[in-house]
């Protein structure tokens, strides 16, 4: 993809702080980290988001996330970990090349990834289940 910054980073055209690389993925440090060690898993082949991502790549990305979470936790002694993946502007996606955020969490940090819980109404539950064919 021309003009996709993450294609250029993933494929090494633009230098990055790389934590891991193989034939299909590069894991880099986020330049605007939510916490110390915030990293991004980038597939080398362009897919805009989870809808475009091939199933095989999705599976491998999750396995890589698991390995990187362990390595980062061992290296940085974080107390917990968030894995975040945004799709669409409304969901906070700003770079339209699929990526997974690996966010180490530390006791007392100010990383804000929470939401105000609502209430699941009977109407919504039944509507959603019906729409999902359940
Ligand atoms: P998202 O909002 O989920 O699309 O995430 C995009 C992430 O990419 C943000 O956390 C940015 O800080 C990060 N980012 C944008 N440009 C770069 C870059 N050139 N190198 C590293 N991280 C970047
Ligand atoms: Zn791309």
CSV table of C-alpha atoms and ligand atoms in Angstrom, one decimal:
chain,number,residue,atom,x,y,z
A,1,UNK,CA,0.0,0.0,0.0
A,2,UNK,CA,1.5,3.3,-1.1
A,3,UNK,CA,1.5,6.0,1.5
A,4,UNK,CA,0.7,3.6,4.4
A,5,UNK,CA,3.1,4.5,7.2
A,6,UNK,CA,2.7,1.1,8.9
A,7,UNK,CA,3.5,-0.7,5.6
A,8,UNK,CA,6.7,1.3,5.4
A,9,UNK,CA,7.6,0.7,9.1
A,10,UNK,CA,6.6,-3.0,9.0
A,11,UNK,CA,8.7,-3.6,5.9
A,12,UNK,CA,11.7,-1.6,7.2
A,13,UNK,CA,11.5,1.4,4.8
A,14,UNK,CA,11.1,3.6,7.8
A,15,UNK,CA,13.2,2.8,10.8
A,16,UNK,CA,11.6,1.9,14.1
A,17,UNK,CA,12.4,0.6,17.5
A,18,UNK,CA,11.9,-3.0,16.7
A,19,UNK,CA,11.3,-5.5,19.5
A,20,UNK,CA,10.7,-8.5,17.3
A,21,UNK,CA,10.6,-9.3,13.6
A,22,UNK,CA,9.9,-12.4,11.4
A,23,UNK,CA,8.7,-12.9,7.8
A,24,UNK,CA,5.2,-11.8,8.5
A,25,UNK,CA,5.3,-9.4,11.5
A,26,UNK,CA,7.2,-6.6,13.1
A,27,UNK,CA,6.7,-5.5,16.7
A,28,UNK,CA,7.7,-1.9,17.4
A,29,UNK,CA,7.5,0.6,20.2
A,30,UNK,CA,4.6,3.0,19.9
A,31,UNK,CA,5.9,6.6,19.5
A,32,UNK,CA,3.1,7.9,21.7
A,33,UNK,CA,3.1,5.3,24.5
A,34,UNK,CA,0.2,4.9,27.0
A,35,UNK,CA,2.8,3.3,29.3
A,36,UNK,CA,6.4,2.2,29.4
A,37,UNK,CA,6.8,-0.6,26.9
A,38,UNK,CA,3.6,0.1,24.8
A,39,UNK,CA,4.3,-1.8,21.6
A,40,UNK,CA,2.4,-2.5,18.4
A,41,UNK,CA,2.2,-5.7,16.4
A,42,UNK,CA,2.2,-4.9,12.7
A,43,UNK,CA,1.6,-7.5,10.0
A,44,UNK,CA,3.9,-6.8,7.0
A,45,UNK,CA,1.1,-7.4,4.5
A,46,UNK,CA,-1.4,-4.5,4.5
A,47,UNK,CA,-4.9,-5.0,5.8
A,48,UNK,CA,-6.8,-1.9,6.9
A,49,UNK,CA,-8.5,-3.6,9.9
A,50,UNK,CA,-9.8,-6.8,11.4
A,51,UNK,CA,-12.5,-7.1,8.7
A,52,UNK,CA,-9.8,-7.3,6.0
A,53,UNK,CA,-7.3,-9.3,7.9
A,54,UNK,CA,-6.8,-12.9,6.7
A,55,UNK,CA,-7.8,-15.5,9.3
A,56,UNK,CA,-4.4,-17.1,9.3
A,57,UNK,CA,-2.7,-13.7,10.1
A,58,UNK,CA,-5.3,-13.1,12.8
A,59,UNK,CA,-4.4,-16.3,14.5
A,60,UNK,CA,-0.7,-15.8,14.2
A,61,UNK,CA,-1.0,-12.2,15.6
A,62,UNK,CA,-2.8,-13.5,18.7
A,63,UNK,CA,-0.1,-16.1,19.3
A,64,UNK,CA,2.6,-13.4,18.8
A,65,UNK,CA,0.7,-11.1,21.3
A,66,UNK,CA,0.8,-13.9,23.9
A,67,UNK,CA,4.6,-14.4,23.4
A,68,UNK,CA,5.3,-10.6,23.4
A,69,UNK,CA,3.1,-10.1,26.6
A,70,UNK,CA,5.3,-12.7,28.4
A,71,UNK,CA,8.6,-11.2,27.2
A,72,UNK,CA,7.6,-7.6,28.0
A,73,UNK,CA,6.3,-8.6,31.4
A,74,UNK,CA,9.5,-10.5,32.2
A,75,UNK,CA,11.6,-7.5,30.9
A,76,UNK,CA,9.7,-4.6,32.4
A,77,UNK,CA,8.1,-6.2,35.5
A,78,UNK,CA,4.7,-4.7,34.7
A,79,UNK,CA,1.8,-5.7,37.0
A,80,UNK,CA,-0.7,-6.4,34.2
A,81,UNK,CA,-1.3,-6.1,30.5
A,82,UNK,CA,-3.9,-4.8,28.1
A,83,UNK,CA,-4.2,-5.9,24.5
A,84,UNK,CA,-6.2,-3.4,22.5
A,85,UNK,CA,-7.1,-3.4,18.8
A,86,UNK,CA,-9.2,-0.5,17.3
A,87,UNK,CA,-11.3,-0.8,14.1
A,88,UNK,CA,-12.8,2.3,12.6
A,89,UNK,CA,-12.5,6.0,13.4
A,90,UNK,CA,-15.4,5.7,15.9
A,91,UNK,CA,-13.5,3.1,17.8
A,92,UNK,CA,-10.3,5.2,18.0
A,93,UNK,CA,-8.4,3.8,15.0
A,94,UNK,CA,-6.1,6.5,13.6
A,95,UNK,CA,-3.8,4.4,11.4
A,96,UNK,CA,-5.6,2.3,8.9
A,97,UNK,CA,-3.2,-0.6,8.8
A,98,UNK,CA,-4.3,-3.4,11.2
A,99,UNK,CA,-2.3,-3.4,14.5
A,100,UNK,CA,-2.6,-4.7,18.0
A,101,UNK,CA,-1.6,-2.5,21.0
A,102,UNK,CA,0.4,-4.3,23.7
A,103,UNK,CA,0.1,-2.1,26.8
A,104,UNK,CA,2.0,-3.0,29.9
A,105,UNK,CA,0.1,-1.8,33.1
A,106,UNK,CA,1.7,-0.7,36.3
A,107,UNK,CA,0.0,-0.4,39.7
A,108,UNK,CA,-1.1,3.2,40.0
A,109,UNK,CA,-0.6,4.2,36.4
A,110,UNK,CA,-3.0,6.6,34.8
A,111,UNK,CA,-3.8,4.7,31.6
A,112,UNK,CA,-7.4,5.2,30.8
A,113,UNK,CA,-8.9,2.2,29.0
A,114,UNK,CA,-12.1,1.9,31.0
A,115,UNK,CA,-15.7,2.7,30.2
A,116,UNK,CA,-18.8,3.3,32.3
A,117,UNK,CA,-20.8,0.1,32.5
A,118,UNK,CA,-24.4,0.3,31.3
A,119,UNK,CA,-27.2,-2.2,31.9
A,120,UNK,CA,-28.1,-5.0,29.5
A,121,UNK,CA,-31.9,-4.6,29.0
A,122,UNK,CA,-34.1,-7.6,28.2
A,123,UNK,CA,-35.1,-5.9,25.0
A,124,UNK,CA,-31.4,-5.5,23.8
A,125,UNK,CA,-30.5,-9.0,24.9
A,126,UNK,CA,-33.4,-10.5,22.9
A,127,UNK,CA,-32.8,-8.2,19.9
A,128,UNK,CA,-29.1,-9.0,19.7
A,129,UNK,CA,-29.6,-12.8,20.2
A,130,UNK,CA,-32.2,-12.7,17.4
A,131,UNK,CA,-30.0,-10.8,15.1
A,132,UNK,CA,-27.2,-13.2,15.8
A,133,UNK,CA,-29.4,-16.1,14.9
A,134,UNK,CA,-29.4,-17.5,18.5
B,1,LIG,P1,-4.7,3.5,16.6
B,1,LIG,O1,-5.3,4.8,17.3
B,1,LIG,O2,-5.3,2.2,17.3
B,1,LIG,O3,-4.9,3.5,15.1
B,1,LIG,O4,-3.2,3.5,17.0
B,1,LIG,C1,-2.2,4.1,16.3
B,1,LIG,C2,-1.0,4.1,17.2
B,1,LIG,O5,0.1,4.3,16.4
B,1,LIG,C3,-1.0,5.3,18.2
B,1,LIG,O6,-0.8,4.7,19.5
B,1,LIG,C4,0.2,6.1,17.8
B,1,LIG,O7,0.9,6.6,18.9
B,1,LIG,C5,1.0,5.1,17.0
B,1,LIG,N1,1.9,5.7,16.0
B,1,LIG,C6,1.5,6.5,15.0
B,1,LIG,N2,2.6,6.7,14.1
B,1,LIG,C7,3.6,6.0,14.6
B,1,LIG,C8,5.0,5.8,14.2
B,1,LIG,N3,5.4,6.4,13.1
B,1,LIG,N4,5.7,5.0,14.9
B,1,LIG,C9,5.2,4.4,16.0
B,1,LIG,N5,4.0,4.5,16.5
B,1,LIG,C10,3.2,5.3,15.8
B,2,LIG,ZN1,-0.3,-0.7,5.4
